[in-house]
Amino acid sequence: MKTILVTGSAGRVGSRVARQLLDAGHRVTGFDLRAGGIDHPAYREVLGGFDDRAAAREAVQRADAILHLGAFMSWLPADRDRLFTANVEGTRVLLEEAAAAQPKRLVFASSGEVYPENVPDYQPIDEDHPLKPRSPYGLSKLLGEELVRFCERTSGTPATILRFSHTQDASELLDPGSFFSGPRFFLQPKIRQQEGFGNAAAVAALRAIDDGSEALVLSRNQAGRPFRMHITDTRDMVAGILLALTDERAAGRTYNLGATEPVDFAAALPMMAELTGLPLKTIDLPGAGVFYETSNARIRTELGFEPQWTFERMIGEAAQARAKRAS
Ligand code: NAD
């Protein structure tokens, strides 16, 4: 039995990782701004910000391993200070305290936005792709990676960096209220998102196809190319994180972690419309759009990672969750 610190323990990924580790008989410390609602005798929770040194010191106590999975995700200019405080300063403080506690393993949740995926030099994007983030969020993750490698060099804690694919619970995919899937797939949430970003041309184009009723939207770029990206089920991400934690070969390595095949929106959206009975609109958005494929070959070859949840499987579960919400 080991004691494992899971940061972001109230989040999508962290909460599942924490539960799975508890089920496997480990002691878990959760560290998050929010309570995670985990009730288990082997679970201890520290509430606070990652940049709060006293909270970080308390969280790392007795940790044999640290899974730093928590972060602030926002692409809004107004959130920039909070983003760097949580993801960069918070990671620095947490890792300084971690070094004193001398854990045996460290795993860090980075992101494909470090490449970044939306304007890759080549595809499929592998781990050797140049790191040239374009978003402050992607930059905060790249700086986090540097802090992790610095900690590894100076304290001797072997670390694994996982560059996460976009990740969703299956139940989120057909939920217009979902933070990611709402604006990605539903017309009105997408209008609100683009208003928040101040993208006037996108808002105007989207409003032109909005008749006021709920609708799905197939996003394409300005040349009419449908979006394509990886969307990975949280359960597969958890499996990859636990491999990185337990397999000695992961020490010192960096891996892309995500689904094997990207989701082609031209195929996915009609499937979603059929399952929900919602009308499907098509929008050509200004700019190059989203169109990437990321290789997970390294983690599959080296650690035997094998994702189980194809988008088709996820969407079946999403439809059930939507029906349950409606009843
Ligand atoms: P999530 O938003 O569901 O969970 C993140 C958790 O971190 C939240 O519970 C939040 O309260 C906590 N948190 C945020 N700022 C904090 C701070 N300053 N101090 C303490 N706790 C704080 O995110 P997730 O989907 O579970 O993502 C897990 C990790 O994967 C994150 O590091 C994220 O950046 C990364 N990631 C996620 C995706 C995705 O699509 N979900 C894609 C790439 C990378």
CSV table of C-alpha atoms and ligand atoms in Angstrom, one decimal:
chain,number,residue,atom,x,y,z
A,1,MET,CA,0.0,0.0,0.0
A,2,LYS,CA,1.3,3.4,-1.0
A,3,THR,CA,0.3,7.0,-0.3
A,4,ILE,CA,-0.3,8.9,-3.5
A,5,LEU,CA,-1.0,12.6,-3.8
A,6,VAL,CA,-3.5,13.3,-6.5
A,7,THR,CA,-3.8,17.0,-7.4
A,8,GLY,CA,-7.0,18.2,-9.1
A,9,SER,CA,-8.8,15.5,-7.1
A,10,ALA,CA,-12.2,17.2,-7.6
A,11,GLY,CA,-11.7,17.3,-11.4
A,12,ARG,CA,-12.8,15.1,-14.2
A,13,VAL,CA,-9.6,13.1,-14.4
A,14,GLY,CA,-8.2,13.4,-10.8
A,15,SER,CA,-11.4,12.3,-9.1
A,16,ARG,CA,-11.4,9.1,-11.2
A,17,VAL,CA,-7.7,8.4,-10.6
A,18,ALA,CA,-8.2,8.9,-6.9
A,19,ARG,CA,-11.1,6.5,-6.7
A,20,GLN,CA,-9.3,3.9,-8.7
A,21,LEU,CA,-6.2,4.1,-6.5
A,22,LEU,CA,-8.4,3.8,-3.4
A,23,ASP,CA,-10.1,0.7,-4.9
A,24,ALA,CA,-6.6,-0.8,-5.5
A,25,GLY,CA,-5.9,-0.4,-1.8
A,26,HIS,CA,-3.7,2.7,-1.7
A,27,ARG,CA,-3.9,5.7,0.6
A,28,VAL,CA,-4.8,8.8,-1.4
A,29,THR,CA,-4.4,12.5,-0.6
A,30,GLY,CA,-6.5,14.8,-2.7
A,31,PHE,CA,-5.4,18.4,-3.2
A,32,ASP,CA,-7.8,20.8,-4.9
A,33,LEU,CA,-9.5,24.1,-4.4
A,34,ARG,CA,-12.8,22.3,-4.2
A,35,ALA,CA,-13.9,19.3,-2.2
A,36,GLY,CA,-14.1,16.1,-4.3
A,37,GLY,CA,-16.9,14.4,-2.5
A,38,ILE,CA,-14.8,11.2,-2.0
A,39,ASP,CA,-15.7,9.4,1.2
A,40,HIS,CA,-13.2,6.7,2.0
A,41,PRO,CA,-11.3,5.8,5.1
A,42,ALA,CA,-8.0,5.8,3.2
A,43,TYR,CA,-8.7,9.3,1.7
A,44,ARG,CA,-7.3,12.5,3.1
A,45,GLU,CA,-8.2,15.8,1.4
A,46,VAL,CA,-6.3,19.1,1.5
A,47,LEU,CA,-8.2,22.2,0.2
A,48,GLY,CA,-6.3,25.1,-1.2
A,49,GLY,CA,-4.5,26.6,-4.1
A,50,PHE,CA,-1.4,24.9,-5.5
A,51,ASP,CA,0.5,28.2,-4.9
A,52,ASP,CA,-0.5,28.2,-1.2
A,53,ARG,CA,2.8,26.9,0.3
A,54,ALA,CA,1.3,25.8,3.6
A,55,ALA,CA,-1.4,23.8,1.8
A,56,ALA,CA,1.1,22.3,-0.6
A,57,ARG,CA,3.4,21.3,2.3
A,58,GLU,CA,0.5,19.6,4.0
A,59,ALA,CA,-0.6,17.8,0.8
A,60,VAL,CA,2.8,16.3,0.0
A,61,GLN,CA,3.2,14.8,3.5
A,62,ARG,CA,4.1,11.1,3.3
A,63,ALA,CA,3.6,11.0,-0.5
A,64,ASP,CA,5.3,8.0,-2.1
A,65,ALA,CA,4.2,9.4,-5.5
A,66,ILE,CA,2.6,12.6,-6.8
A,67,LEU,CA,0.2,12.8,-9.7
A,68,HIS,CA,0.0,16.5,-10.5
A,69,LEU,CA,-3.3,16.4,-12.5
A,70,GLY,CA,-4.9,19.7,-11.4
A,71,ALA,CA,-4.7,22.9,-13.4
A,72,PHE,CA,-6.8,25.9,-14.3
A,73,MET,CA,-8.1,25.6,-17.9
A,74,SER,CA,-9.3,28.9,-19.5
A,75,TRP,CA,-8.8,30.6,-22.7
A,76,LEU,CA,-10.3,33.9,-21.7
A,77,PRO,CA,-8.0,36.9,-21.5
A,78,ALA,CA,-9.6,38.0,-18.2
A,79,ASP,CA,-8.4,34.7,-16.6
A,80,ARG,CA,-4.7,35.1,-17.5
A,81,ASP,CA,-3.3,36.0,-14.1
A,82,ARG,CA,-5.3,33.1,-12.5
A,83,LEU,CA,-4.0,30.7,-15.2
A,84,PHE,CA,-0.3,31.4,-14.5
A,85,THR,CA,-0.8,31.5,-10.8
A,86,ALA,CA,-2.4,28.1,-10.8
A,87,ASN,CA,-0.4,26.3,-13.5
A,88,VAL,CA,3.0,27.9,-13.2
A,89,GLU,CA,3.5,29.4,-9.8
A,90,GLY,CA,1.3,26.7,-8.3
A,91,THR,CA,3.3,24.0,-9.9
A,92,ARG,CA,6.6,25.6,-8.8
A,93,VAL,CA,5.5,25.8,-5.2
A,94,LEU,CA,4.0,22.3,-5.2
A,95,LEU,CA,7.2,20.8,-6.6
A,96,GLU,CA,9.4,22.7,-4.2
A,97,GLU,CA,7.5,21.2,-1.3
A,98,ALA,CA,7.4,17.8,-3.1
A,99,ALA,CA,11.2,17.8,-3.4
A,100,ALA,CA,11.4,18.1,0.4
A,101,ALA,CA,9.1,15.1,0.9
A,102,GLN,CA,11.1,13.0,-1.6
A,103,PRO,CA,8.5,11.1,-3.4
A,104,LYS,CA,9.6,8.2,-5.6
A,105,ARG,CA,7.6,9.1,-8.6
A,106,LEU,CA,6.1,12.2,-10.2
A,107,VAL,CA,3.5,12.3,-13.1
A,108,PHE,CA,2.5,15.5,-14.7
A,109,ALA,CA,-0.6,16.3,-16.8
A,110,SER,CA,0.6,18.5,-19.7
A,111,SER,CA,-1.3,19.1,-22.9
A,112,GLY,CA,-1.1,18.8,-26.6
A,113,GLU,CA,-1.4,22.6,-26.6
A,114,VAL,CA,2.4,22.7,-26.0
A,115,TYR,CA,3.0,21.8,-29.7
A,116,PRO,CA,0.3,23.3,-30.4
A,117,GLU,CA,-2.0,20.9,-32.2
A,118,ASN,CA,-4.0,23.5,-34.1
A,119,VAL,CA,-1.0,24.7,-36.2
A,120,PRO,CA,1.3,21.6,-36.3
A,121,ASP,CA,4.5,21.6,-38.4
A,122,TYR,CA,3.7,18.0,-39.4
A,123,GLN,CA,1.1,15.3,-38.6
A,124,PRO,CA,0.6,12.9,-36.9
A,125,ILE,CA,2.1,15.0,-34.1
A,126,ASP,CA,4.7,12.9,-32.1
A,127,GLU,CA,6.6,13.8,-29.0
A,128,ASP,CA,9.6,15.1,-31.1
A,129,HIS,CA,7.4,17.9,-32.6
A,130,PRO,CA,8.8,21.3,-31.8
A,131,LEU,CA,7.2,23.0,-28.7
A,132,LYS,CA,5.7,26.3,-29.8
A,133,PRO,CA,2.5,27.0,-27.8
A,134,ARG,CA,0.3,29.8,-29.1
A,135,SER,CA,-2.2,30.0,-26.2
A,136,PRO,CA,-1.3,31.2,-22.7
A,137,TYR,CA,-2.8,27.9,-21.5
A,138,GLY,CA,-0.3,25.9,-23.7
A,139,LEU,CA,2.5,28.2,-22.5
A,140,SER,CA,1.5,27.5,-18.9
A,141,LYS,CA,1.7,23.8,-19.5
A,142,LEU,CA,5.1,24.0,-21.2
A,143,LEU,CA,6.4,26.0,-18.3
A,144,GLY,CA,5.0,23.3,-16.0
A,145,GLU,CA,6.9,20.7,-18.0
A,146,GLU,CA,10.1,22.7,-17.5
A,147,LEU,CA,9.4,22.9,-13.7
A,148,VAL,CA,8.8,19.1,-13.6
A,149,ARG,CA,12.1,18.4,-15.4
A,150,PHE,CA,13.9,20.9,-13.2
A,151,CYS,CA,12.5,19.1,-10.1
A,152,GLU,CA,13.6,15.8,-11.5
A,153,ARG,CA,17.2,17.0,-12.2
A,154,THR,CA,17.6,18.7,-8.9
A,155,SER,CA,15.8,16.4,-6.5
A,156,GLY,CA,16.2,13.1,-8.3
A,157,THR,CA,12.5,12.2,-8.4
A,158,PRO,CA,11.9,10.3,-11.6
A,159,ALA,CA,9.1,12.1,-13.6
A,160,THR,CA,6.8,11.3,-16.4
A,161,ILE,CA,5.2,14.0,-18.5
A,162,LEU,CA,1.9,13.1,-20.2
A,163,ARG,CA,0.7,15.4,-23.0
A,164,PHE,CA,-3.0,14.9,-22.7
A,165,SER,CA,-5.4,14.7,-25.6
A,166,HIS,CA,-8.6,16.6,-25.2
A,167,THR,CA,-10.5,14.6,-22.6
A,168,GLN,CA,-14.2,14.2,-21.8
A,169,ASP,CA,-16.5,12.0,-19.8
A,170,ALA,CA,-18.7,10.3,-22.3
A,171,SER,CA,-21.7,11.8,-20.5
A,172,GLU,CA,-20.5,15.3,-21.4
A,173,LEU,CA,-20.6,14.8,-25.2
A,174,LEU,CA,-24.3,15.4,-25.7
A,175,ASP,CA,-24.7,17.9,-22.8
A,176,PRO,CA,-25.1,21.5,-24.0
A,177,GLY,CA,-24.1,22.7,-20.5
A,178,SER,CA,-20.8,20.9,-20.7
A,179,PHE,CA,-17.8,23.3,-20.5
A,180,PHE,CA,-16.1,21.8,-23.5
A,181,SER,CA,-18.7,19.8,-25.4
A,182,GLY,CA,-21.4,22.4,-25.1
A,183,PRO,CA,-19.6,25.0,-27.3
A,184,ARG,CA,-18.0,22.4,-29.4
A,185,PHE,CA,-21.2,20.7,-30.6
A,186,PHE,CA,-24.2,22.9,-29.7
A,187,LEU,CA,-25.0,26.1,-31.6
A,188,GLN,CA,-26.1,28.4,-28.9
A,189,PRO,CA,-23.4,27.6,-26.4
A,190,LYS,CA,-20.9,28.1,-29.2
A,191,ILE,CA,-22.3,31.6,-29.9
A,192,ARG,CA,-21.9,32.4,-26.2
A,193,GLN,CA,-18.3,31.0,-26.2
A,194,GLN,CA,-17.3,33.1,-29.3
A,195,GLU,CA,-18.9,36.2,-27.7
A,196,GLY,CA,-16.7,35.6,-24.7
A,197,PHE,CA,-13.6,35.3,-26.9
A,198,GLY,CA,-14.6,38.5,-28.7
A,199,ASN,CA,-14.7,36.8,-32.1
A,200,ALA,CA,-17.1,39.1,-33.8
A,201,ALA,CA,-17.0,37.5,-37.3
A,202,ALA,CA,-17.6,34.0,-35.9
A,203,VAL,CA,-20.5,35.3,-33.7
A,204,ALA,CA,-22.1,36.9,-36.8
A,205,ALA,CA,-21.8,33.8,-38.9
A,206,LEU,CA,-23.2,31.6,-36.1
A,207,ARG,CA,-26.1,34.0,-35.3
A,208,ALA,CA,-27.1,33.9,-39.0
A,209,ILE,CA,-27.9,30.1,-38.7
A,210,ASP,CA,-29.6,30.3,-35.3
A,211,ASP,CA,-33.3,30.2,-35.4
A,212,GLY,CA,-33.6,30.1,-31.6
A,213,SER,CA,-34.2,26.3,-31.2
A,214,GLU,CA,-31.6,23.9,-29.9
A,215,ALA,CA,-29.3,22.6,-32.6
A,216,LEU,CA,-26.1,20.8,-33.1
A,217,VAL,CA,-23.4,22.5,-35.2
A,218,LEU,CA,-20.8,20.9,-37.5
A,219,SER,CA,-17.8,23.3,-37.4
A,220,ARG,CA,-15.6,23.6,-40.5
A,221,ASN,CA,-12.8,26.1,-41.3
A,222,GLN,CA,-13.2,29.0,-43.8
A,223,ALA,CA,-12.4,26.6,-46.7
A,224,GLY,CA,-15.1,24.2,-45.7
A,225,ARG,CA,-12.8,21.6,-44.1
A,226,PRO,CA,-14.6,19.9,-41.2
A,227,PHE,CA,-12.8,20.0,-37.8
A,228,ARG,CA,-10.9,16.9,-36.8
A,229,MET,CA,-9.3,16.3,-33.3
A,230,HIS,CA,-8.8,13.7,-30.7
A,231,ILE,CA,-11.4,13.3,-28.0
A,232,THR,CA,-10.4,10.8,-25.4
A,233,ASP,CA,-12.6,9.2,-22.7
A,234,THR,CA,-11.5,10.0,-19.2
A,235,ARG,CA,-11.4,6.2,-18.4
A,236,ASP,CA,-8.7,5.7,-21.0
A,237,MET,CA,-6.7,8.7,-19.7
A,238,VAL,CA,-6.9,7.2,-16.2
A,239,ALA,CA,-5.5,3.9,-17.5
A,240,GLY,CA,-2.6,5.7,-19.1
A,241,ILE,CA,-1.9,7.7,-16.0
A,242,LEU,CA,-1.8,4.6,-13.9
A,243,LEU,CA,0.6,2.9,-16.4
A,244,ALA,CA,2.9,6.0,-16.1
A,245,LEU,CA,2.8,5.7,-12.4
A,246,THR,CA,3.5,2.0,-12.1
A,247,ASP,CA,5.7,1.1,-15.0
A,248,GLU,CA,9.4,1.8,-14.3
A,249,ARG,CA,10.0,2.3,-18.0
A,250,ALA,CA,7.9,5.5,-17.8
A,251,ALA,CA,10.5,7.2,-15.5
A,252,GLY,CA,12.0,10.2,-17.3
A,253,ARG,CA,9.8,9.8,-20.3
A,254,THR,CA,7.4,12.1,-22.1
A,255,TYR,CA,4.3,10.6,-23.8
A,256,ASN,CA,1.3,11.8,-25.8
A,257,LEU,CA,-1.7,10.3,-24.1
A,258,GLY,CA,-5.0,10.0,-26.0
A,259,ALA,CA,-7.2,8.1,-28.3
A,260,THR,CA,-5.6,6.4,-31.3
A,261,GLU,CA,-7.9,7.8,-34.0
A,262,PRO,CA,-9.0,11.5,-34.2
A,263,VAL,CA,-12.7,12.3,-34.4
A,264,ASP,CA,-13.8,13.5,-37.8
A,265,PHE,CA,-16.6,16.0,-37.2
A,266,ALA,CA,-18.1,15.3,-40.6
A,267,ALA,CA,-18.9,11.8,-39.4
A,268,ALA,CA,-19.5,12.5,-35.7
A,269,LEU,CA,-22.0,15.3,-36.0
A,270,PRO,CA,-24.6,13.4,-38.2
A,271,MET,CA,-24.3,10.5,-35.8
A,272,MET,CA,-25.0,12.8,-32.9
A,273,ALA,CA,-27.9,14.4,-34.7
A,274,GLU,CA,-29.4,11.0,-35.4
A,275,LEU,CA,-29.1,9.9,-31.7
A,276,THR,CA,-30.6,13.1,-30.3
A,277,GLY,CA,-33.1,14.0,-33.1
A,278,LEU,CA,-31.7,17.5,-33.0
A,279,PRO,CA,-31.3,19.5,-36.2
A,280,LEU,CA,-27.7,19.8,-37.5
A,281,LYS,CA,-26.4,23.1,-38.8
A,282,THR,CA,-23.1,23.6,-40.6
A,283,ILE,CA,-20.9,26.6,-40.1
A,284,ASP,CA,-17.7,27.7,-41.9
A,285,LEU,CA,-15.8,29.6,-39.3
A,286,PRO,CA,-13.1,32.2,-40.1
A,287,GLY,CA,-9.5,30.9,-39.9
A,288,ALA,CA,-7.7,27.6,-40.4
A,289,GLY,CA,-9.9,25.8,-37.9
A,290,VAL,CA,-9.0,22.6,-36.0
A,291,PHE,CA,-7.5,19.7,-37.9
A,292,TYR,CA,-5.0,17.5,-36.3
A,293,GLU,CA,-3.9,14.0,-35.6
A,294,THR,CA,-1.6,13.1,-32.7
A,295,SER,CA,0.3,9.9,-32.4
A,296,ASN,CA,0.1,7.8,-29.3
A,297,ALA,CA,2.5,5.2,-30.7
A,298,ARG,CA,5.2,5.8,-28.1
A,299,ILE,CA,3.1,5.0,-25.1
A,300,ARG,CA,1.4,2.1,-26.8
A,301,THR,CA,4.8,0.6,-27.8
A,302,GLU,CA,6.7,1.3,-24.6
A,303,LEU,CA,4.0,0.8,-21.9
A,304,GLY,CA,1.3,-1.2,-23.7
A,305,PHE,CA,-1.3,1.5,-23.5
A,306,GLU,CA,-4.4,0.5,-25.4
A,307,PRO,CA,-7.4,2.8,-25.3
A,308,GLN,CA,-10.8,1.1,-25.1
A,309,TRP,CA,-13.2,3.9,-25.7
A,310,THR,CA,-13.7,4.8,-29.3
A,311,PHE,CA,-15.8,7.8,-30.0
A,312,GLU,CA,-18.6,5.5,-31.3
A,313,ARG,CA,-18.6,3.8,-27.9
A,314,MET,CA,-18.6,7.1,-26.0
A,315,ILE,CA,-21.4,8.5,-28.0
A,316,GLY,CA,-23.7,5.6,-27.2
A,317,GLU,CA,-23.2,6.3,-23.5
A,318,ALA,CA,-23.6,10.0,-24.1
A,319,ALA,CA,-27.1,9.4,-25.6
A,320,GLN,CA,-28.1,7.3,-22.6
A,321,ALA,CA,-26.9,10.1,-20.2
A,322,ARG,CA,-28.8,12.7,-22.2
A,323,ALA,CA,-32.0,10.6,-22.1
A,324,LYS,CA,-31.5,10.2,-18.3
A,325,ARG,CA,-31.1,14.0,-17.9
A,326,ALA,CA,-34.3,14.6,-19.8
A,327,SER,CA,-36.4,12.1,-17.8
B,1,NAD,P1,-10.8,19.7,-14.4
B,1,NAD,O1,-11.0,21.1,-14.7
B,1,NAD,O2,-12.0,18.8,-14.4
B,1,NAD,O3,-10.1,19.5,-13.0
B,1,NAD,C1,-9.0,20.3,-12.6
B,1,NAD,C2,-9.1,20.5,-11.1
B,1,NAD,O4,-8.0,21.4,-10.7
B,1,NAD,C3,-10.4,21.2,-10.7
B,1,NAD,O5,-11.0,20.3,-9.7
B,1,NAD,C4,-10.0,22.5,-10.1
B,1,NAD,O6,-10.7,22.9,-9.0
B,1,NAD,C5,-8.5,22.2,-9.7
B,1,NAD,N1,-7.7,23.5,-9.7
B,1,NAD,C6,-7.7,24.4,-10.6
B,1,NAD,N2,-6.9,25.4,-10.2
B,1,NAD,C7,-6.4,25.1,-9.0
B,1,NAD,C8,-5.5,25.7,-8.1
B,1,NAD,N3,-5.0,26.9,-8.3
B,1,NAD,N4,-5.2,25.0,-6.9
B,1,NAD,C9,-5.8,23.8,-6.6
B,1,NAD,N5,-6.7,23.2,-7.5
B,1,NAD,C10,-7.0,23.8,-8.7
B,1,NAD,O7,-9.7,19.2,-15.5
B,1,NAD,P2,-9.5,17.7,-16.1
B,1,NAD,O8,-10.2,17.6,-17.4
B,1,NAD,O9,-9.6,16.7,-15.0
B,1,NAD,O10,-7.9,17.9,-16.5
B,1,NAD,C11,-6.9,17.3,-15.7
B,1,NAD,C12,-5.6,17.8,-16.2
B,1,NAD,O11,-5.4,17.5,-17.6
B,1,NAD,C13,-5.3,19.3,-16.1
B,1,NAD,O12,-4.0,19.5,-15.7
B,1,NAD,C14,-5.6,19.8,-17.5
B,1,NAD,O13,-4.9,21.0,-17.7
B,1,NAD,C15,-5.1,18.7,-18.3
B,1,NAD,N6,-5.7,18.6,-19.6
B,1,NAD,C16,-7.0,18.4,-19.8
B,1,NAD,C17,-7.6,18.3,-21.0
B,1,NAD,C18,-9.1,18.1,-21.2
B,1,NAD,O14,-9.5,18.2,-22.3
B,1,NAD,N7,-9.8,17.9,-20.2
B,1,NAD,C19,-6.8,18.4,-22.2
B,1,NAD,C20,-5.4,18.6,-22.0
B,1,NAD,C21,-4.9,18.7,-20.7
